[in-house]
Coordinates of C-alpha atoms in Angstrom, one line a residue:
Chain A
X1 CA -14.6 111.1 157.8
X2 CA -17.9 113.2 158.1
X3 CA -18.0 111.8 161.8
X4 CA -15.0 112.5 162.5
X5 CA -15.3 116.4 160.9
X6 CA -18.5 116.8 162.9
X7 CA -17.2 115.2 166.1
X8 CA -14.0 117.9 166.0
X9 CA -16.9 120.7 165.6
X10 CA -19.3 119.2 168.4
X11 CA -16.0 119.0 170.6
X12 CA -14.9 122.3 169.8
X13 CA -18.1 123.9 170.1
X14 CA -18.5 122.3 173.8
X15 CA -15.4 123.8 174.4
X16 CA -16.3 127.1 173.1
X17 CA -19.3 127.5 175.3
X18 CA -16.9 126.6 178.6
X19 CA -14.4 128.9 177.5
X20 CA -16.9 131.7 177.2
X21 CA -18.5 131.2 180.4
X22 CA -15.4 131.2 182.1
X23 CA -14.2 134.5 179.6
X24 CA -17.4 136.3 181.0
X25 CA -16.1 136.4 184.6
X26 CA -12.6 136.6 183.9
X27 CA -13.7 139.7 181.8
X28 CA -15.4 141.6 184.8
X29 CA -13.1 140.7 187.5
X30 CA -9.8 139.5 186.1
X31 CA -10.7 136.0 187.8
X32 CA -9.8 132.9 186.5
X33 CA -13.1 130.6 188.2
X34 CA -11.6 127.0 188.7
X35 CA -14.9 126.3 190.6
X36 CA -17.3 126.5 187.2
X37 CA -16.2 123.6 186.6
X38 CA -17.8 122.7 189.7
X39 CA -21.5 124.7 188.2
X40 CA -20.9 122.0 185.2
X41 CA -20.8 119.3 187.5
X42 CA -23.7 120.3 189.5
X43 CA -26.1 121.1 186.9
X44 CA -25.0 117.3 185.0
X45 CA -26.1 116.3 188.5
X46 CA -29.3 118.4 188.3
X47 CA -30.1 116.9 185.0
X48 CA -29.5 113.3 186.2
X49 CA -31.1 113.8 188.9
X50 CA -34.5 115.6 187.5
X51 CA -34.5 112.6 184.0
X52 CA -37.4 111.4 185.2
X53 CA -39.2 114.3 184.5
X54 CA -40.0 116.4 180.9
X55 CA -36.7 117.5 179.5
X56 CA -37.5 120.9 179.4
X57 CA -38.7 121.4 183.0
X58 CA -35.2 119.2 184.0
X59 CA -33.7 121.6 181.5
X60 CA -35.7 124.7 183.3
X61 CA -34.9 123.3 186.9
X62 CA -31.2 123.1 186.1
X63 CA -30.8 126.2 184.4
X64 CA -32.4 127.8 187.7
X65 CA -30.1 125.6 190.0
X66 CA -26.9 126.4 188.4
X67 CA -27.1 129.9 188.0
X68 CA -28.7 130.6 191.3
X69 CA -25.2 128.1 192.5
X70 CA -22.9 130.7 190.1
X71 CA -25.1 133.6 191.9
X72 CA -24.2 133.1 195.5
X73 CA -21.0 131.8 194.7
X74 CA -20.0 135.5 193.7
X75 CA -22.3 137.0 196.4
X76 CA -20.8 134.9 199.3
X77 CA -17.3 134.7 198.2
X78 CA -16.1 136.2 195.5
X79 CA -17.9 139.9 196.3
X80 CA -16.3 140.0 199.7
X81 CA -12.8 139.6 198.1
X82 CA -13.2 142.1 195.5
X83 CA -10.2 144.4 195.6
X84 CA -7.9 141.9 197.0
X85 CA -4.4 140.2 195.3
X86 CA -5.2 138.7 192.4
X87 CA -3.7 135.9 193.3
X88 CA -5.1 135.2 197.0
X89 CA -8.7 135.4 194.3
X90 CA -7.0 132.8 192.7
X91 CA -6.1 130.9 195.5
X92 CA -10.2 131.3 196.8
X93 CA -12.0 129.6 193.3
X94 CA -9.1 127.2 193.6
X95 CA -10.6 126.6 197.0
X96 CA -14.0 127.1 196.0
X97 CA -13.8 124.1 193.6
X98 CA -12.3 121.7 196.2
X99 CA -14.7 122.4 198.9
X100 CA -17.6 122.0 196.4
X101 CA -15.9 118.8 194.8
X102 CA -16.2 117.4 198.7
X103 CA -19.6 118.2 199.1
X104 CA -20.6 116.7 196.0
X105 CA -19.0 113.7 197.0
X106 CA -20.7 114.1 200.6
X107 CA -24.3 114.5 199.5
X108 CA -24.1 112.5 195.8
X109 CA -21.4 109.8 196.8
X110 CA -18.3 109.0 195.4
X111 CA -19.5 106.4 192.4
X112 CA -21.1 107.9 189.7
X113 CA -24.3 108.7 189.4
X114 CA -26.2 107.6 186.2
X115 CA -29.5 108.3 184.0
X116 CA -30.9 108.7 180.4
X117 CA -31.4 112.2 179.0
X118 CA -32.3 112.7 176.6
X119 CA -32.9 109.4 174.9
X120 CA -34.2 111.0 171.8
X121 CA -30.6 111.8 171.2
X122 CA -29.2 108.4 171.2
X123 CA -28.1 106.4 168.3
X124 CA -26.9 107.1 164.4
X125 CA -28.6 107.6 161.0
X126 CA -26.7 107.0 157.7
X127 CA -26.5 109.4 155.0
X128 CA -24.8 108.2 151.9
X129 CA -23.6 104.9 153.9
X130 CA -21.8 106.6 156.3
X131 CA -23.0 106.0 159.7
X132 CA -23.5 109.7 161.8
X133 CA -24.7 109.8 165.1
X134 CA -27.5 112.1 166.5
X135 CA -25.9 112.9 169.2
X136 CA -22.5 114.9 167.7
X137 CA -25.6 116.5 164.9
X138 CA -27.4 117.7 167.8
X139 CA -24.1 119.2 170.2
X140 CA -22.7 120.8 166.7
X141 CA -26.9 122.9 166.5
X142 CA -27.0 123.4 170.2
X143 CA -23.5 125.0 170.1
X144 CA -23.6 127.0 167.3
X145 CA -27.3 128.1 168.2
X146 CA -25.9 128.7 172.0
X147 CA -22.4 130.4 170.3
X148 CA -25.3 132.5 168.0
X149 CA -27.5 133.5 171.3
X150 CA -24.3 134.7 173.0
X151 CA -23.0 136.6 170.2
X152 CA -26.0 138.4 169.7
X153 CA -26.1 138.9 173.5
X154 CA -22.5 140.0 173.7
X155 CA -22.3 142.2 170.5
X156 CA -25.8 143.8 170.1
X157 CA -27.2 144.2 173.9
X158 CA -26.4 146.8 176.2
X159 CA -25.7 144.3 178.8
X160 CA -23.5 142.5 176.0
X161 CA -21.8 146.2 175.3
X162 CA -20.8 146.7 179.0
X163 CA -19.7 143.3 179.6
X164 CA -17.0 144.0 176.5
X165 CA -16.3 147.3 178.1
X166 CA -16.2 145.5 181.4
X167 CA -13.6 143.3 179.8
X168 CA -11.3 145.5 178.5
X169 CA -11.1 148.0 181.3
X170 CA -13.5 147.6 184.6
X171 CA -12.4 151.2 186.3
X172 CA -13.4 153.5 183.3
X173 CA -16.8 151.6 182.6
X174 CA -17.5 152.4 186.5
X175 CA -16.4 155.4 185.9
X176 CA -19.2 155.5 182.9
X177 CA -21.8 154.7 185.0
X178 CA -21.8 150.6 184.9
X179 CA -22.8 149.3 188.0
X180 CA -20.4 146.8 189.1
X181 CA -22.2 144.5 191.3
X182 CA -24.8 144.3 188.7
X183 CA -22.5 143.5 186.4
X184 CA -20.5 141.0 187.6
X185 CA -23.6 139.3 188.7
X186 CA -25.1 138.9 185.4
X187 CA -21.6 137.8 184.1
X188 CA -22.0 135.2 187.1
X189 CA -25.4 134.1 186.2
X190 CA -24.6 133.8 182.7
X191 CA -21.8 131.4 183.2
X192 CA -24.2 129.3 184.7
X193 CA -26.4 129.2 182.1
X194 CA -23.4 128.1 179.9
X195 CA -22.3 125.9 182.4
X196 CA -25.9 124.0 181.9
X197 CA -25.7 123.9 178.4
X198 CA -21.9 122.4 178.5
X199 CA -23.5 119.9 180.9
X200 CA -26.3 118.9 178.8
X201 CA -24.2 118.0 176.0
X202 CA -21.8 116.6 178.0
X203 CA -24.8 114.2 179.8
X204 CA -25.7 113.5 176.5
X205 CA -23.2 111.2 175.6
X206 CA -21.5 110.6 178.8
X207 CA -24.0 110.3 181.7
X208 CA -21.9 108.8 184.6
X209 CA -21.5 111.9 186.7
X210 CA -19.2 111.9 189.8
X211 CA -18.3 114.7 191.9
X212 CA -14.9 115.8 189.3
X213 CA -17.5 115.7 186.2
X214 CA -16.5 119.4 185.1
X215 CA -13.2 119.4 186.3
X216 CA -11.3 118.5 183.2
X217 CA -13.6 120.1 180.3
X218 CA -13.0 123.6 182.5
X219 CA -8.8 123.3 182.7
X220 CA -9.3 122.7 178.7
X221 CA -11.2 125.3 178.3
X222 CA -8.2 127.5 180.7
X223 CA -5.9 126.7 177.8
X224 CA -8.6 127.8 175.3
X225 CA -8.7 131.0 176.7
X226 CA -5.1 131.5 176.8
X227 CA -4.7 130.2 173.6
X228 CA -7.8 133.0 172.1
X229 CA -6.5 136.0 174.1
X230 CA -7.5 136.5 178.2
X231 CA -9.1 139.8 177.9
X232 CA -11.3 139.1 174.7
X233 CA -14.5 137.1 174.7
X234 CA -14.5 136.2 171.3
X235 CA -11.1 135.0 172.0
X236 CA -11.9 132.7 174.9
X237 CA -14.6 131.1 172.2
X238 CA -11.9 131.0 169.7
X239 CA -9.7 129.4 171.8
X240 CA -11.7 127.1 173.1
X241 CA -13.2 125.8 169.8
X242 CA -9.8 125.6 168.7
X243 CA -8.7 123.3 171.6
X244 CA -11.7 120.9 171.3
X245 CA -10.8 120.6 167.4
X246 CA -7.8 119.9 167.8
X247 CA -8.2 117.6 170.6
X248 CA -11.0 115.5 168.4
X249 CA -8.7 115.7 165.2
X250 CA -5.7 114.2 167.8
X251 CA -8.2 111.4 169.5
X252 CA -9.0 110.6 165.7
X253 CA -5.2 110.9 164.0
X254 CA -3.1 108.8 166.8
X255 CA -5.3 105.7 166.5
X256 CA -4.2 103.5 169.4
X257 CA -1.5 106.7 170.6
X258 CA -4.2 108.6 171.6
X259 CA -3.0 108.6 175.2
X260 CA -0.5 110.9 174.2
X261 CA -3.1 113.5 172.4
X262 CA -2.7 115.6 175.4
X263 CA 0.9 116.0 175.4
X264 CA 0.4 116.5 171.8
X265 CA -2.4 119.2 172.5
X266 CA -0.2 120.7 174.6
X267 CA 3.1 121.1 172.6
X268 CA 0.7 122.4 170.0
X269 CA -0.3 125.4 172.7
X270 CA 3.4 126.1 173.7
X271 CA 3.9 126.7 169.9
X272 CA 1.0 128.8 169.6
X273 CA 1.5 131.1 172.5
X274 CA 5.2 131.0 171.9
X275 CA 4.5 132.9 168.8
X276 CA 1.6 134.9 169.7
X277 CA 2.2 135.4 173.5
X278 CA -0.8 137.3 174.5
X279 CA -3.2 134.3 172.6
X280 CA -4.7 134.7 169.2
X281 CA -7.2 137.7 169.8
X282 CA -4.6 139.6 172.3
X283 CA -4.8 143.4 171.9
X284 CA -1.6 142.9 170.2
X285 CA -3.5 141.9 167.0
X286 CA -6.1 145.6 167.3
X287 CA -5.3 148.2 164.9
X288 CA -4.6 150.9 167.3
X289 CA -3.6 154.3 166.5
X290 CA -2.7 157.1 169.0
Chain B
X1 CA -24.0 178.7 195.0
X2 CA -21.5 176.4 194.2
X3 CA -22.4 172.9 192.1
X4 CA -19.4 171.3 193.5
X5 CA -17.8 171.9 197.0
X6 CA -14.5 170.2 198.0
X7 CA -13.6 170.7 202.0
X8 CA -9.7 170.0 202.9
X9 CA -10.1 166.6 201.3
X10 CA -7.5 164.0 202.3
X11 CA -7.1 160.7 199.8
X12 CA -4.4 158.7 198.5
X13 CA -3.6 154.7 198.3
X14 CA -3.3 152.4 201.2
X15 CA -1.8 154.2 204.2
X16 CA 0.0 156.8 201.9
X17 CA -1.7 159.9 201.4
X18 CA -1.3 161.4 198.7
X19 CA -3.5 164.7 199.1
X20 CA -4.0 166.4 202.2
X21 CA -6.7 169.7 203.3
X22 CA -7.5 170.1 199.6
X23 CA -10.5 172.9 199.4
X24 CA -12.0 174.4 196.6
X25 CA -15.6 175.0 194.8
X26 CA -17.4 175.9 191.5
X27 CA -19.9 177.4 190.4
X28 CA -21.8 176.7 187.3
X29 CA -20.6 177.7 184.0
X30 CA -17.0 178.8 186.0
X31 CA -13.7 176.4 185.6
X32 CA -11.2 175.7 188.0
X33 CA -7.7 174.4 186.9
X34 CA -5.2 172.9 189.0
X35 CA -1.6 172.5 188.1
X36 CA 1.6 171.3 189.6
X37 CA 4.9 169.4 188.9
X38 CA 4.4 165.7 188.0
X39 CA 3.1 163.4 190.7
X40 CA 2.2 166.0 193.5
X41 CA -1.5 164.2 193.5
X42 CA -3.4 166.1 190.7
X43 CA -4.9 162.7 189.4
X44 CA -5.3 161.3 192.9
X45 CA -7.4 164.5 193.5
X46 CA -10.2 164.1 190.6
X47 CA -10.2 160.2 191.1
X48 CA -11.4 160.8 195.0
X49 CA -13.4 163.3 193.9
X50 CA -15.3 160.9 191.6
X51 CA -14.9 157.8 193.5
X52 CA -12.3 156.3 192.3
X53 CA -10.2 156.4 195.2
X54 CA -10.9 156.4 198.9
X55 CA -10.9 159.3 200.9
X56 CA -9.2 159.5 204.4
X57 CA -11.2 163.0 205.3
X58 CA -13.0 165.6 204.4
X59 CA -15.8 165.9 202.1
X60 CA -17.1 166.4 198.6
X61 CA -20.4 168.2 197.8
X62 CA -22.3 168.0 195.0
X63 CA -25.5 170.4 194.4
X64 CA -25.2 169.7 197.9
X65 CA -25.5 166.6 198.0
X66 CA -22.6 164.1 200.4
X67 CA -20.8 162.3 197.7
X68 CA -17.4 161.2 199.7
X69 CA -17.7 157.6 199.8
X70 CA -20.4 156.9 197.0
X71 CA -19.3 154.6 194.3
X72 CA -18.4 155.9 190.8
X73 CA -21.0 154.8 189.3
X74 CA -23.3 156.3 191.3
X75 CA -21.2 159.7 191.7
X76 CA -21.8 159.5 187.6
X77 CA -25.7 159.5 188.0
X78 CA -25.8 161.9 190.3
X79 CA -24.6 164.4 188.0
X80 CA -20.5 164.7 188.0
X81 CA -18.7 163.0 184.8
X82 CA -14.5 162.1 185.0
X83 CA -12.8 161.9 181.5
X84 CA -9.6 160.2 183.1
X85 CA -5.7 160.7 182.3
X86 CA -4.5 159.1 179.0
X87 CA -8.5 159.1 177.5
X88 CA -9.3 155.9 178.0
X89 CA -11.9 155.3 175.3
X90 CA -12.5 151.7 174.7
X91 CA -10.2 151.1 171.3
X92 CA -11.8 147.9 170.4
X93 CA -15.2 149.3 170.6
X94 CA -16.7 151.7 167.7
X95 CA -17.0 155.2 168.6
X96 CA -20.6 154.5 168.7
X97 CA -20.5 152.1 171.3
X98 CA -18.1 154.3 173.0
X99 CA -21.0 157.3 173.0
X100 CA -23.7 154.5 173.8
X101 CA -21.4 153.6 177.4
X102 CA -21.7 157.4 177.7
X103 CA -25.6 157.3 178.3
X104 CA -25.2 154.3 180.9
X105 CA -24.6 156.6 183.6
X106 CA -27.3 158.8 182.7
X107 CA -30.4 159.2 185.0
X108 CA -32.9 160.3 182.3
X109 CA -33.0 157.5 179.4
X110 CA -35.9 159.3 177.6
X111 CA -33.5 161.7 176.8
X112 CA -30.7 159.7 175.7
X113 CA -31.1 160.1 171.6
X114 CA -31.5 164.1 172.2
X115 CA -27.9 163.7 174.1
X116 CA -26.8 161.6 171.3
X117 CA -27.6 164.5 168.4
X118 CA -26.6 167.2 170.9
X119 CA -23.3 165.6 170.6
X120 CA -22.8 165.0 166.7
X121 CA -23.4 169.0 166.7
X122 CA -20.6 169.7 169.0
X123 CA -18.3 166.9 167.8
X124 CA -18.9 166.3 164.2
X125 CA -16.1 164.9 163.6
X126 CA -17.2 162.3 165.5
X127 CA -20.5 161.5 163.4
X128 CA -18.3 161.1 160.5
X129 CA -16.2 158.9 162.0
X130 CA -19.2 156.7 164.3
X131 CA -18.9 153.5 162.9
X132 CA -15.0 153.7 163.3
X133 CA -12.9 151.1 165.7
X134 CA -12.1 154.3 168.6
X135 CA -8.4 152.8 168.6
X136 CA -8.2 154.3 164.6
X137 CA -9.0 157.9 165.9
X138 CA -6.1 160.5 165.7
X139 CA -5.5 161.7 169.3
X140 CA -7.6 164.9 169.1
X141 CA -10.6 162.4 167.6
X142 CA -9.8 160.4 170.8
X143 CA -10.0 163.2 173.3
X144 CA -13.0 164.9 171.5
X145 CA -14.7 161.1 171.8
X146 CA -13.9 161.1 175.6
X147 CA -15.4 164.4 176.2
X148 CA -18.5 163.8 174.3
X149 CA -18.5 160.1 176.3
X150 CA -18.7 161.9 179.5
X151 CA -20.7 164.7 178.3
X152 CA -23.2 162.2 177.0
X153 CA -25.1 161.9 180.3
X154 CA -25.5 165.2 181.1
X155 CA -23.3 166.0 184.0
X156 CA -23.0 169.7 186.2
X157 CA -20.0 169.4 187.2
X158 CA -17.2 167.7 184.4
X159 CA -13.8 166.5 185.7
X160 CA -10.6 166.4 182.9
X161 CA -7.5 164.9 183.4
X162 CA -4.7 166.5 181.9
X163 CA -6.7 167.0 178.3
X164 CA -3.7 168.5 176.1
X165 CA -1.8 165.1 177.1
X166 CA -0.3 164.1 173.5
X167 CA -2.0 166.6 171.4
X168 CA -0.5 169.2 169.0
X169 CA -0.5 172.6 169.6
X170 CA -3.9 173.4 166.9
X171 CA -5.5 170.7 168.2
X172 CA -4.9 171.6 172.1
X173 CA -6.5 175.0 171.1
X174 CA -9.7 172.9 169.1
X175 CA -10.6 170.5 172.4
X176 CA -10.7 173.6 174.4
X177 CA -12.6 175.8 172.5
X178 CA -14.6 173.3 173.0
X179 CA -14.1 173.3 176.7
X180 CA -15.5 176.6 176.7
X181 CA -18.8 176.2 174.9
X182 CA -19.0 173.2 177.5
X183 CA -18.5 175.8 180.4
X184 CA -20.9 178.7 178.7
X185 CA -23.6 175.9 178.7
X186 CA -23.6 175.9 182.2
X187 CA -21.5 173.0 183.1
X188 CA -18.9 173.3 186.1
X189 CA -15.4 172.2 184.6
X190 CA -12.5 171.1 186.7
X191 CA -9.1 171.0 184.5
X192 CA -6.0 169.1 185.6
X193 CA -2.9 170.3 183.3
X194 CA 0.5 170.2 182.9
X195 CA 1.1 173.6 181.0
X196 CA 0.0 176.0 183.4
X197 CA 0.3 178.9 181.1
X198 CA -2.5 177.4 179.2
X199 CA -4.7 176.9 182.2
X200 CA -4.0 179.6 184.2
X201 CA -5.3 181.9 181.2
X202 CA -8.6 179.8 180.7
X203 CA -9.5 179.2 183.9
X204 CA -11.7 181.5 186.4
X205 CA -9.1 180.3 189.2
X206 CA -6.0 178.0 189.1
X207 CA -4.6 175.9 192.1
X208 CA -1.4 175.2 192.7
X209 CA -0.6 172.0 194.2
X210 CA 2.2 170.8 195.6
X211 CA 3.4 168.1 198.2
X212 CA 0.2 166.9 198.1
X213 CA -1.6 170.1 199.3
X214 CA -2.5 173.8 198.2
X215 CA 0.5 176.4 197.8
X216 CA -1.2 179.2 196.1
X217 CA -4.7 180.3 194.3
X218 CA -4.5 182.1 191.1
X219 CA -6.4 184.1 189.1
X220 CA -6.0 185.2 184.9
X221 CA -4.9 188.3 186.0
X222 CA -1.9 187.7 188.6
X223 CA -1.3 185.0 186.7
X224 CA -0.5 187.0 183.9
X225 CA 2.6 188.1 185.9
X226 CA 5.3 185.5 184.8
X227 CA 6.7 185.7 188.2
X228 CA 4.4 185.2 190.6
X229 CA 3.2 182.1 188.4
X230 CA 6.7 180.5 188.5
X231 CA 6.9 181.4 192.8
X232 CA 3.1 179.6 192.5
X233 CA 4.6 176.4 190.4
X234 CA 8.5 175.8 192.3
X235 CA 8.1 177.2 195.5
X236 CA 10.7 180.2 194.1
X237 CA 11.5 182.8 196.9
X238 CA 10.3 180.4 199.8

């Protein structure tokens, strides 16, 4: 039972820190970014890649990787488009995220490729006779201290205060003085970093990475969002906590069904947005007066 | 000499132009209001002017400076602050945080907390209410919080889009008293409004706009003559 508990919050704080990085730059350009699943998958990569070396220059050397990857994938893309349909954006990170899935596969081939990070993290202690592994203690600190950074970032920063601004309307905070490019490159870069520590948890326990590796936390982490309210970052957090809970309670309720926790997961979001169509956080819920 | 100069500016939205051969200027501590019948390109006007929408020709000067073409947030540094139509304070955010975007666009950050008292004196309402979610303010608290935003980082020349929008009648005359110990400071004001009765009395000189372009200039005193107001407003007598 305490596994399990700790397992939903590990899984729903992984999911929180995916659903924030991809709230940041959907606050600052109304983008939904298929392609950061693709940072996820390149930093796992990075990781794998660099185990040979101390964790914290591998950690260093992805961190730098990723969010120099998230950098120039807004400079040489995403900035030239600015202004454009929505949807032809859309269209572009849906794009993005293929062509980068084929290179992957071009310059890392098709199988997986596998290391040990982390090794500390491996295996279980027991506390009272139940058996708890190190690795879901370890995800549930490093998400909640990650979750805590962020917050602190997002709510007591000035970089934080324009990215909220940013968020909830783009044209007045320009009109303010916030420099866009600026902006949106820092929410870029910051996804990355996020992106890192999704894959470092992710490595942690699963470390066969092939060239799809992010693809499925990030479309989980698309329902979080919608689930926590589109234009509110503590919403996409929200959200996204609440999908990986609920997805870990599912895995550990069905027993031998759980091939059916994502339909399950699923018909649980219809519900939810069914009754609170603009997600849980929407503006909907903000005392408003005027 | 004039703080801001506008030479028959053309702008509008794709290949509809909106504004056409749009000319004025102001001076510091002077106002300039401009009226007309709903979408005749008021808004259009004071967003090209501050960079929010592309201009086909012309050109804006401010201090003397090109501006046409610069991005807002740059327009904002240089000195020339838009409050836009409708307020657009961030409701979610405190009014704090609100005043704190304010000083984003200034150029001088040294002198940010002066700015910051400057503007609990002139809106104290304001201070009372700083910790406040914006959304909770009444209307006037909203527009006085808008003002103070863009007054924040010091601008000379400070655009208004229609600032009476909403408001009651005592609290229309509160934001512009206001408005005037704004303008005897020194600062250039440009006023959109809809009740051209209001503006044309408080203004130095009104513009009429229509069709996209000027139809007449006015002054307090002919537009103290009913008449030639309401020829000014619908084109009466053409």
């Amino acid at each position: 039972m305490v596994q399990s508990i700790l397992d939903a919050i590990s899984l729903g704080g992984l999911y929180a820190l995916a659903a924030l990085g991809l709230g940041l730059v959907f606050g600052v350009m109304r983008l939904v970014n298929f392609a950061h699943g693709e940072l996820i998958t390149i930093a796992a990569y990075t990781l794998v890649l660099t185990a040979q070396l101390p964790l914290i220059l591998s950690i260093v050397l992805t961190l730098l990787v990723t969010s120099a990857i998230a950098f120039m994938m807004e400079l040489a893309i995403y900035r030239r488009l600015r202004g454009v349909n929505p949807a032809i954006m859309l269209i572009a990170s849906f794009g993005l995220s293929t062509v980068l899935q084929r290179v992957y596969e071009f310059i890392f081939g098709a199988l997986p490729k596998s290391a040990v990070v982390a090794p500390f993290l491996r295996g279980a202690f027991t506390v009272g006779g139940v058996s708890i592994t190190i690795s879901s203690v370890i995800t549930v600190i490093l998400a909640i201290a990650i979750l805590l950074g962020m917050g602190f970032l997002v709510e007591r920063t000035s970089l934080g205060l324009q990215l909220r601004a940013a968020a909830a309307d783009f044209k007045t905070a320009r009109l303010l003085g916030v420099r866009s490019n600026r902006l949106i490159g820092a929410a870029f870069v910051l996804s990355g970093v996020l992106a890192t520590c999704v894959a470092f948890i992710l490595v942690v326990q699963n470390p066969q990475v092939n060239p799809y590796y992010g693809l499925n936390i990030t479309i989980l982490a698309l329902v979080g969002i919608v689930i926590g309210g589109i234009s509110s970052l503590r919403g996409a957090a929200l959200g996204g906590f609440i999908v990986g809970v609920i997805l870990s309670a599912l895995n550990t309720l069905l027993g031998n069904g759980r091939v059916y926790a994502y339909s399950w997961l699923f018909l649980l979001v219809l519900i939810i947005l069914l009754v609170r169509p603009g997600g849980l956080l929407s503006k909907g819920t903000e005392l408003e007066r005027v | 000499m004039a703080l801001l100069e506008v030479s028959n500016l053309a702008a509008g939205y794709g290949k509809v132009e909106v504004i056409t051969d749009i000319s004025f200027s102001v001076e510091p501590g002077k106002s300039v209001g401009i009226v007309g019948p709903n979408g005749v390109g008021k808004s259009t006007l004071l967003q090209a002017i501050a960079g929010g929408v592309s201009a086909s020709a012309g050109s804006v000067r401010l201090a003397g400076l090109d501006i046409l073409g610069k991005k807002p947030e740059d327009i904002v540094r240089l000195g020339l602050s838009l409050v836009p139509e409708g307020r657009q304070i961030f409701s979610g955010l405190s009014v704090k945080e609100n005043l704190a975007l304010g000083l984003t666009g200034r150029k001088d950050k040294k002198g940010a907390g002066a700015a910051i008292e400057k503007m609990r004196e002139l809106f104290p309402v304001l201070s009372t209410h700083e910790n406040h979610q914006a959304g909770m303010l009444s209307g006037g608290q909203q527009q006085q919080l808008a003002i103070a935003r863009a007054l924040i980082s010091e601008p000379k020349v400070l655009l208004l889009d229609e600032p009476s929008l909403g408001l009651a009648p005592t609290v229309i005359d509160d934001v512009f008293g206001l408005l005037r110990q704004i303008i005897d400071m020194g600062t250039a004001v440009v006023i959109v409004e809809q009740r051209a009765n209001l503006i044309t009395t408080f203004a130095d000189e009104t513009i009429v706009v229509r069709d996209g372009h000027i139809q007449s200039r006015l002054t307090p005193a002919n537009a103290a003559n009913a008449d030639s107001l309401e020829r000014s407003y619908f084109g009466a007598g053409e």
